[in-house]
Amino acid sequence: MSREEQAVARARKAFETGRSKSLDYRILQLRNIQRFITERQKEISDAMRKDLHRSEVTTQIFETLGVEHEIDLITSKLKEWAAPRPVEKNVMTMMDTVYIQPEPLGVVLIIGAWNYPWALTLQPLLGAIAAGNAAVIKPSEVSVHTAKVMEDLLPLYIDKELYPVVNGGVPETQELLRHRFDHIFYTGSTMVGKVIMEAAAKHLTPVTLELGGKSPCYIDKNCDLSTACRRIAWGKYSNCGQICISPDYVLCEPSIQNQVIAEVKKAIKDFYTDNPKTCPDYGRIINQRHFKRIMAMVEGSTIAAGGENDESACYIAPTILRDVKPEGKVMQDEIFGPLLPIMTVSGLDEAIKYINKNEKPLALYVFTHDNKVIQRVKEETSSGALLANDCLVHYSVSSLPFGGVGHSGMGHYHGKFSFDQLSHMRACLIKKLNMEGVNSMRYPPLTLNKLGWARFFILKSKDMGRIGRMALVSVLAVMAAVVLQNLVF
Ligand code: NAD
């Protein structure tokens, strides 16, 4: 039995004991993750520094704080979320108890990505635990130090049978994917997303795919360019652009291009000094493969700022590319690096047309003073999320679903959405064995007379709802009498 197979079998066996279903046990596990973050902050931060040159403060702000917030939220709301959810009834079921019961799916496979390896692996795990599942956790092998800390230390805090951590690269992930799970939660590229979905299809396993793509950013002429560019620069160059929702490219009219460049340059200097390479708040590219991939994208474009790089240190300076063409290399795939291409368009119409010609993005950004522009972008495009006059911050709002649409992903999570995503919403209808007379209407022989009554009660059920419960009981009694009479005669 391979290591991966053993982990899946262990998680399945642990799930079958039923212990993951107890609400107290779920809360205990979530609190243990909180304790892990508090007690192991140093190990977490050291690993992040080695993987992505991230400072401890950055790690806390961008990785663990959000996880801690979600733990707070889930532990305070779990009883409410897990409780039966009463639903509206129709006339035929008015006397029954009808509700949705969220229940665990079983064993979830969580495949994490390297750019925010703690947040993107632990957040789905919180959802899986909250919903009462077991989970096999597969951290990204690319953020190698973090994966090691996760494998070595996390099992010291949570139930290691229910939530095993399995490290490994593509072969190990593919071995895991051969086994049957009850849900697969994948974060990573669209290309690998297709591999995941294909593997899941063999077992009819549902998937959540948190993917990427090119997130456009339209800057309107009617805009405070200084503030807009500051926010865009923050969204673009945080984590060296290695963020799934970072603004991938800018669309703006030619008349404001120079000013956009000047303002983004100013923001770069304010944030990362004249020499970002020595600035503790500026990151590094994860590895040389990605360094080469990003640098190859610059070819054929005009550099308006930045461009300095050092392969041995995986350093690429915050870079702006100007007058980029749709056929330029940098416009073909998601950049996932610190390059900000600017493509000029004649105005909003052309920007919308360009956005719609491409795959639906994970995030779409618009900067303007004009509400009509925001409205038009909202109504005439589609994306996982739409933000006006800011970048990235929707990720931190637990009451918003986080996820893509089309090629940027399927399914969503955060807050209650994570709980719902990783639960089965079981439809429950509990009837008593009395009032059989009413039911006789649906039994053969099916007559036109019965059809008439069925039409009346089903199609008029909305009006019936307004009558109130007592009146309905009377109606049902009359109906039972009529049906019985029909049966007798
Ligand atoms: P990655 O290389 O770390 O891959 C992610 C996971 O997929 C890893 O655990 C890896 O082991 C596994 N994997 C890779 N190739 C595989 C294969 N052939 N078969 C099976 N498993 C495989 O991450 P990445 O793909 O480089 O991540 C970057 C992409 O992820 C970008 O497109 C980015 O936009 C996207 N992303 C999306 C989100 C989101 O929340 N939507 C978050 C972060 C990153």
XYZ file of C-alpha atoms and ligand atoms in Angstrom:
533
model
C 0.000 0.000 0.000
C 1.468 3.408 -0.978
C 1.809 6.207 1.583
C -0.954 8.097 -0.199
C -3.279 5.096 -0.192
C -2.612 4.555 3.508
C -3.483 8.173 4.283
C -6.766 7.951 2.368
C -7.669 4.641 4.039
C -6.818 6.054 7.481
C -8.934 9.141 6.917
C -11.847 7.020 5.666
C -11.618 4.688 8.652
C -11.477 7.639 11.055
C -14.463 9.249 9.342
C -16.429 6.036 9.734
C -15.991 6.167 13.512
C -18.328 9.189 13.362
C -16.196 11.377 15.624
C -15.791 14.155 13.067
C -19.544 14.730 13.191
C -19.730 15.923 16.786
C -19.961 19.720 16.845
C -17.827 19.874 19.979
C -15.148 17.795 18.299
C -15.173 20.039 15.215
C -14.791 23.129 17.408
C -11.984 21.493 19.360
C -10.091 20.783 16.110
C -10.561 24.378 14.933
C -9.275 25.717 18.251
C -6.299 23.397 17.934
C -5.481 24.999 14.580
C -5.640 28.387 16.329
C -3.241 27.057 18.957
C -0.956 25.743 16.210
C -0.828 29.211 14.598
C -0.145 30.938 17.924
C 2.491 28.516 19.175
C 4.196 27.886 15.837
C 4.224 31.383 14.366
C 8.008 31.346 14.316
C 8.257 28.089 12.346
C 5.499 29.288 9.995
C 7.226 32.631 9.388
C 10.694 31.096 8.977
C 9.346 28.753 6.317
C 7.646 31.656 4.526
C 10.843 33.678 4.564
C 12.714 30.776 2.978
C 9.977 30.074 0.424
C 8.998 33.600 -0.635
C 11.308 36.040 1.172
C 8.339 37.123 3.241
C 8.750 39.063 6.483
C 7.033 37.818 9.649
C 4.640 40.786 9.637
C 3.665 40.107 6.020
C 3.096 36.444 6.803
C 0.791 37.335 9.677
C -1.136 39.959 7.710
C -1.528 37.967 4.498
C -1.611 34.369 5.708
C -2.489 33.596 9.278
C -4.670 36.546 10.331
C -7.371 35.604 7.838
C -7.268 31.992 9.033
C -7.606 33.128 12.655
C -10.537 35.346 11.714
C -12.272 32.422 10.001
C -11.705 30.201 13.042
C -13.379 32.862 15.232
C -16.275 33.163 12.840
C -16.832 29.429 12.407
C -16.603 28.584 16.087
C -19.151 31.282 16.924
C -21.582 30.331 14.126
C -21.165 26.587 13.708
C -24.209 25.543 15.766
C -26.420 27.837 13.688
C -24.949 26.681 10.345
C -25.153 22.978 11.201
C -28.745 23.162 12.477
C -31.702 21.996 10.356
C -32.812 24.790 8.006
C -36.631 24.947 7.808
C -37.943 25.685 4.321
C -41.227 26.918 2.851
C -43.786 24.195 2.385
C -46.440 23.638 -0.240
C -50.057 22.824 0.438
C -49.510 19.096 0.068
C -46.805 19.086 2.764
C -48.205 21.775 5.029
C -48.651 19.382 7.927
C -45.181 17.843 7.576
C -41.799 18.884 8.923
C -39.730 19.987 5.945
C -36.143 21.144 6.247
C -32.592 20.991 4.898
C -30.124 19.108 7.042
C -26.481 19.922 6.273
C -24.438 16.752 6.626
C -20.774 15.888 6.050
C -19.757 14.655 2.629
C -17.095 12.215 3.855
C -13.404 12.444 2.990
C -12.264 15.626 1.252
C -8.991 15.966 -0.639
C -7.481 19.438 -0.258
C -4.769 20.331 -2.767
C -3.116 23.626 -1.857
C -1.131 26.165 -3.888
C 2.270 27.677 -3.064
C 1.677 31.436 -3.299
C -0.229 31.658 0.015
C 0.438 28.132 1.190
C -0.996 28.555 4.699
C -4.121 30.511 3.835
C -4.943 28.488 0.734
C -4.511 25.129 2.462
C -5.822 25.876 5.949
C -8.917 27.838 4.897
C -10.422 24.945 2.926
C -9.419 22.686 5.834
C -11.411 24.868 8.251
C -14.442 24.450 5.989
C -13.935 20.676 5.780
C -13.634 20.341 9.562
C -16.566 22.670 10.222
C -18.773 20.612 7.926
C -17.811 17.417 9.795
C -15.623 15.812 7.137
C -12.315 14.021 7.215
C -9.669 15.606 4.967
C -6.458 14.534 3.298
C -4.247 17.611 3.069
C -1.804 17.905 0.158
C 0.270 21.112 0.475
C 2.013 22.433 -2.618
C 5.458 20.916 -3.011
C 6.651 24.174 -4.595
C 6.640 26.048 -1.263
C 8.910 23.337 0.059
C 9.725 24.699 3.530
C 6.111 25.418 4.354
C 5.070 21.952 3.199
C 7.611 20.432 5.577
C 6.421 22.487 8.572
C 2.834 21.552 7.751
C 3.682 17.871 7.537
C 5.808 17.826 10.697
C 3.877 20.118 13.022
C 0.196 20.316 12.088
C -0.449 16.649 13.033
C 0.800 17.438 16.544
C -2.247 19.657 16.984
C -5.154 18.097 15.102
C -6.520 14.562 14.776
C -3.898 13.055 12.491
C -6.075 10.107 11.523
C -8.947 12.319 10.374
C -6.777 14.992 8.757
C -3.502 13.468 7.491
C -0.966 15.650 5.677
C 0.592 14.050 2.600
C 3.604 15.726 1.033
C 4.822 15.128 -2.475
C 4.903 16.414 -6.030
C 2.951 15.644 -9.161
C 3.331 11.813 -8.986
C 2.126 11.750 -5.367
C -0.805 14.047 -6.190
C -1.698 11.842 -9.112
C -1.524 8.766 -6.882
C -3.898 10.473 -4.433
C -6.234 11.344 -7.298
C -6.589 7.676 -8.235
C -8.485 7.092 -5.003
C -12.081 7.865 -4.299
C -12.880 11.015 -2.346
C -16.224 12.594 -1.543
C -15.041 16.036 -2.626
C -11.853 17.504 -4.065
C -10.950 21.076 -3.217
C -8.193 22.236 -5.557
C -6.367 25.568 -5.686
C -3.959 26.166 -8.555
C -3.719 26.711 -12.273
C -6.544 26.286 -14.768
C -4.470 23.760 -16.703
C -4.038 21.436 -13.714
C -7.666 22.136 -12.759
C -8.661 20.175 -15.862
C -6.459 17.232 -14.752
C -8.135 17.294 -11.339
C -11.625 17.379 -12.791
C -10.875 14.504 -15.136
C -9.571 12.373 -12.263
C -12.592 13.312 -10.127
C -14.994 12.371 -12.914
C -13.831 8.737 -12.760
C -15.393 8.496 -9.279
C -18.161 11.068 -9.872
C -16.512 13.156 -7.159
C -17.644 16.777 -6.965
C -14.922 19.423 -7.159
C -14.253 22.948 -6.064
C -11.706 24.495 -8.393
C -10.087 27.717 -7.228
C -8.208 28.662 -10.381
C -6.638 31.747 -11.902
C -6.405 33.634 -15.166
C -5.938 37.230 -16.231
C -7.822 39.687 -13.990
C -8.288 42.957 -15.913
C -8.166 46.436 -14.433
C -9.912 49.288 -16.256
C -8.930 52.849 -15.302
C -11.436 55.456 -16.380
C -10.375 58.990 -17.338
C -12.700 60.330 -14.688
C -10.652 59.071 -11.766
C -8.307 60.132 -8.994
C -5.294 58.561 -10.700
C -2.960 59.025 -7.776
C -5.149 56.986 -5.395
C -6.129 54.485 -8.084
C -2.517 53.761 -9.057
C -1.461 53.425 -5.426
C -4.130 50.789 -4.864
C -3.308 49.048 -8.137
C 0.432 49.030 -7.342
C -0.332 47.473 -3.963
C -2.541 44.834 -5.619
C 0.034 44.101 -8.311
C 3.351 44.041 -6.477
C 2.278 42.453 -3.158
C 3.866 38.998 -3.028
C 5.642 39.963 -6.257
C 2.403 39.660 -8.206
C 2.012 36.009 -7.234
C -1.620 36.405 -6.240
C -4.486 34.766 -8.095
C -6.549 37.982 -7.875
C -3.779 40.479 -8.540
C -4.701 42.946 -11.310
C -3.077 41.256 -14.297
C -3.118 44.162 -16.769
C -4.403 47.723 -17.072
C -6.734 49.025 -19.777
C -6.946 52.796 -20.143
C -7.220 55.527 -22.764
C -3.936 56.668 -24.405
C -4.372 60.179 -22.981
C -3.830 58.990 -19.387
C -1.185 56.304 -19.971
C 1.788 58.526 -19.074
C 0.139 59.732 -15.920
C -0.753 56.147 -14.902
C 2.891 55.157 -15.377
C 4.103 58.137 -13.337
C 1.696 57.428 -10.485
C 2.443 53.688 -10.354
C 6.180 54.512 -10.326
C 5.619 56.898 -7.450
C 3.719 54.246 -5.485
C 6.478 51.679 -6.123
C 9.024 54.083 -4.703
C 6.835 54.898 -1.686
C 6.215 51.238 -0.899
C 9.531 49.611 -1.753
C 12.083 52.481 -1.823
C 14.420 53.223 -4.724
C 15.867 49.749 -4.415
C 13.112 47.153 -3.890
C 15.750 44.418 -3.844
C 16.846 45.460 -0.384
C 13.354 46.263 0.875
C 12.055 43.697 3.416
C 8.484 44.202 2.181
C 9.274 43.183 -1.395
C 9.165 39.462 -2.130
C 10.843 37.064 -4.527
C 9.678 34.782 -7.297
C 9.069 31.309 -5.901
C 11.692 29.509 -8.048
C 13.840 29.787 -11.166
C 11.314 28.025 -13.380
C 8.770 30.752 -12.631
C 11.494 33.432 -12.876
C 12.280 32.313 -16.449
C 8.587 32.049 -17.328
C 7.915 35.629 -16.176
C 11.027 37.123 -17.794
C 10.101 35.478 -21.104
C 6.816 37.398 -20.988
C 8.647 40.740 -21.081
C 10.071 39.974 -24.537
C 8.651 42.203 -27.251
C 7.234 44.804 -24.818
C 8.458 48.287 -23.946
C 9.600 48.636 -20.351
C 8.376 51.900 -18.836
C 9.780 51.225 -15.364
C 11.650 48.459 -13.541
C 12.858 45.465 -15.507
C 15.934 44.868 -13.309
C 16.313 41.227 -12.345
C 18.641 38.695 -10.765
C 18.031 35.072 -11.608
C 20.214 33.693 -8.825
C 18.097 35.540 -6.246
C 14.777 35.012 -8.095
C 14.394 38.797 -8.021
C 12.359 40.770 -10.549
C 11.852 44.474 -9.852
C 8.332 45.942 -9.926
C 7.927 46.486 -13.652
C 5.563 48.493 -15.882
C 5.159 47.687 -19.585
C 3.633 50.325 -21.863
C 1.677 50.277 -25.150
C 1.250 46.541 -24.935
C -0.648 44.924 -27.825
C -3.270 42.172 -27.485
C -0.985 39.816 -29.393
C 2.001 40.581 -27.105
C 3.472 37.656 -25.133
C 2.506 39.204 -21.829
C -1.174 39.273 -22.822
C -1.453 35.550 -23.618
C -1.357 33.904 -20.161
C -1.776 34.886 -16.536
C 1.396 36.731 -15.486
C 1.576 35.723 -11.805
C 4.585 37.993 -11.372
C 5.483 41.692 -10.875
C 4.831 42.908 -14.456
C 2.089 45.465 -15.049
C 1.275 45.746 -18.754
C -0.757 48.733 -19.893
C -2.853 48.293 -23.012
C -4.553 51.372 -24.356
C -8.167 51.284 -25.537
C -10.390 53.969 -27.069
C -12.728 53.906 -24.045
C -15.079 51.799 -21.971
C -16.768 50.134 -24.984
C -13.497 48.741 -26.278
C -12.382 47.721 -22.779
C -15.583 45.740 -22.221
C -15.282 44.169 -25.657
C -11.708 43.065 -24.939
C -12.593 41.669 -21.511
C -15.511 39.709 -22.952
C -13.397 38.260 -25.762
C -11.292 36.484 -23.143
C -12.133 33.885 -20.474
C -14.194 35.058 -17.499
C -11.682 36.354 -14.942
C -11.411 35.579 -11.247
C -11.541 39.300 -10.416
C -12.386 42.373 -12.439
C -11.296 45.829 -11.317
C -12.619 49.207 -12.357
C -11.356 52.579 -11.153
C -13.591 55.599 -11.670
C -15.550 58.379 -9.994
C -18.479 57.599 -12.269
C -21.094 55.164 -10.950
C -22.459 54.686 -14.450
C -19.106 53.249 -15.540
C -19.163 50.819 -12.601
C -22.737 49.881 -13.451
C -21.905 49.220 -17.092
C -18.888 47.067 -16.247
C -21.046 45.105 -13.798
C -23.891 44.585 -16.242
C -21.899 43.921 -19.401
C -19.213 41.524 -18.123
C -18.900 38.482 -15.860
C -16.186 37.503 -13.358
C -15.702 35.699 -10.047
C -15.711 39.088 -8.307
C -16.132 42.720 -9.286
C -14.344 45.473 -7.380
C -14.633 49.171 -7.922
C -11.813 51.437 -6.791
C -9.800 48.843 -4.909
C -7.941 45.578 -5.355
C -7.796 42.258 -3.476
C -9.801 43.292 -0.418
C -12.885 41.232 -1.254
C -10.792 38.202 -0.283
C -10.993 39.356 3.339
C -14.797 39.650 3.451
C -16.034 36.340 4.844
C -19.612 37.139 3.877
C -18.683 37.214 0.172
C -18.275 33.956 -1.767
C -14.698 33.620 -3.011
C -14.339 31.751 -6.273
C -14.283 31.927 -10.036
C -16.610 31.396 -12.949
C -15.896 29.576 -16.206
C -12.148 29.074 -16.607
C -11.370 30.904 -13.373
C -13.002 28.161 -11.343
C -16.125 26.606 -9.951
C -17.559 26.587 -6.461
C -16.670 29.093 -3.781
C -15.689 29.341 -0.137
C -14.924 31.554 2.897
C -17.112 31.868 5.971
C -20.456 30.110 5.683
C -19.807 29.437 1.990
C -16.995 27.036 2.982
C -19.337 25.196 5.315
C -22.060 24.942 2.667
C -19.619 24.015 -0.093
C -18.283 21.063 1.860
C -21.649 19.869 3.196
C -24.340 17.844 1.529
C -27.630 19.703 1.806
C -29.934 16.810 2.552
C -33.615 17.354 1.800
C -35.702 16.036 4.716
C -39.479 15.610 4.853
C -40.924 13.992 7.951
C -44.589 13.025 7.634
C -46.954 11.397 10.093
C -48.913 8.305 9.236
C -52.298 9.979 9.654
C -54.454 12.033 7.201
C -54.233 9.322 4.546
C -57.452 10.646 3.015
C -55.588 13.667 1.647
C -52.973 11.429 0.037
C -55.568 9.321 -1.746
C -55.791 12.098 -4.298
C -52.444 11.029 -5.726
C -53.100 7.305 -5.819
C -54.505 5.510 -8.867
C -56.991 5.434 -10.378
C -55.948 8.936 -11.507
C -59.033 10.755 -12.766
C -59.670 14.151 -14.320
C -61.420 15.097 -11.128
C -58.245 14.420 -9.134
C -56.207 16.352 -11.679
C -58.529 19.312 -11.157
C -57.960 19.211 -7.397
C -54.204 18.764 -7.859
C -54.108 21.803 -10.150
C -56.075 23.825 -7.651
C -53.896 22.959 -4.686
C -50.504 23.007 -6.372
C -50.936 26.075 -8.542
C -52.812 28.062 -5.921
C -50.495 27.099 -3.099
C -48.964 30.586 -2.990
C -52.362 32.123 -2.195
C -52.979 29.363 0.327
C -49.782 30.344 2.130
C -51.336 33.734 2.841
C -54.472 32.224 4.398
C -52.631 30.979 7.415
C -52.168 27.639 9.069
C -55.600 27.169 10.664
C -57.400 28.015 7.468
C -55.183 25.573 5.640
C -55.982 22.774 8.011
C -59.663 23.427 7.262
C -58.964 23.408 3.519
C -57.086 20.138 3.836
C -59.929 18.640 5.838
C -62.437 19.681 3.158
C -60.116 18.314 0.521
C -59.816 14.990 2.355
C -63.580 14.808 2.633
C -64.052 15.545 -1.057
C -61.473 12.974 -2.073
C -62.969 10.361 0.199
C -66.399 11.122 -1.197
C -65.013 10.686 -4.718
C -63.554 7.369 -3.732
C -66.820 6.158 -2.290
C -68.944 7.156 -5.271
P 1.195 24.558 -7.852
O 2.248 24.261 -8.861
O 1.565 24.617 -6.418
O 0.058 23.504 -8.065
C -1.027 23.443 -7.174
C -1.191 22.020 -6.743
O -1.419 21.184 -7.864
C 0.032 21.448 -6.027
O -0.361 20.848 -4.816
C 0.597 20.447 -7.016
O 1.157 19.326 -6.388
C -0.602 20.048 -7.826
N -0.248 19.698 -9.203
C 0.547 20.396 -10.049
N 0.622 19.776 -11.259
C -0.161 18.676 -11.169
C -0.528 17.635 -12.077
N -0.061 17.593 -13.322
N -1.354 16.680 -11.636
C -1.844 16.712 -10.371
N -1.530 17.652 -9.475
C -0.719 18.628 -9.852
O 0.481 25.888 -8.131
P 0.325 26.644 -9.491
O -0.581 25.856 -10.363
O 1.641 27.116 -9.988
O -0.449 27.922 -8.877
C -0.573 29.066 -9.572
C -1.953 29.140 -10.154
O -2.908 28.967 -9.143
C -2.241 30.489 -10.781
O -2.961 30.293 -11.957
C -3.114 31.162 -9.741
O -3.958 32.146 -10.280
C -3.851 30.010 -9.195
N -4.298 30.285 -7.846
C -5.621 30.399 -7.614
C -6.067 30.718 -6.355
C -7.529 30.882 -6.068
O -7.869 30.971 -4.898
N -8.390 30.926 -7.065
C -5.155 30.915 -5.328
C -3.809 30.769 -5.607
C -3.378 30.447 -6.860
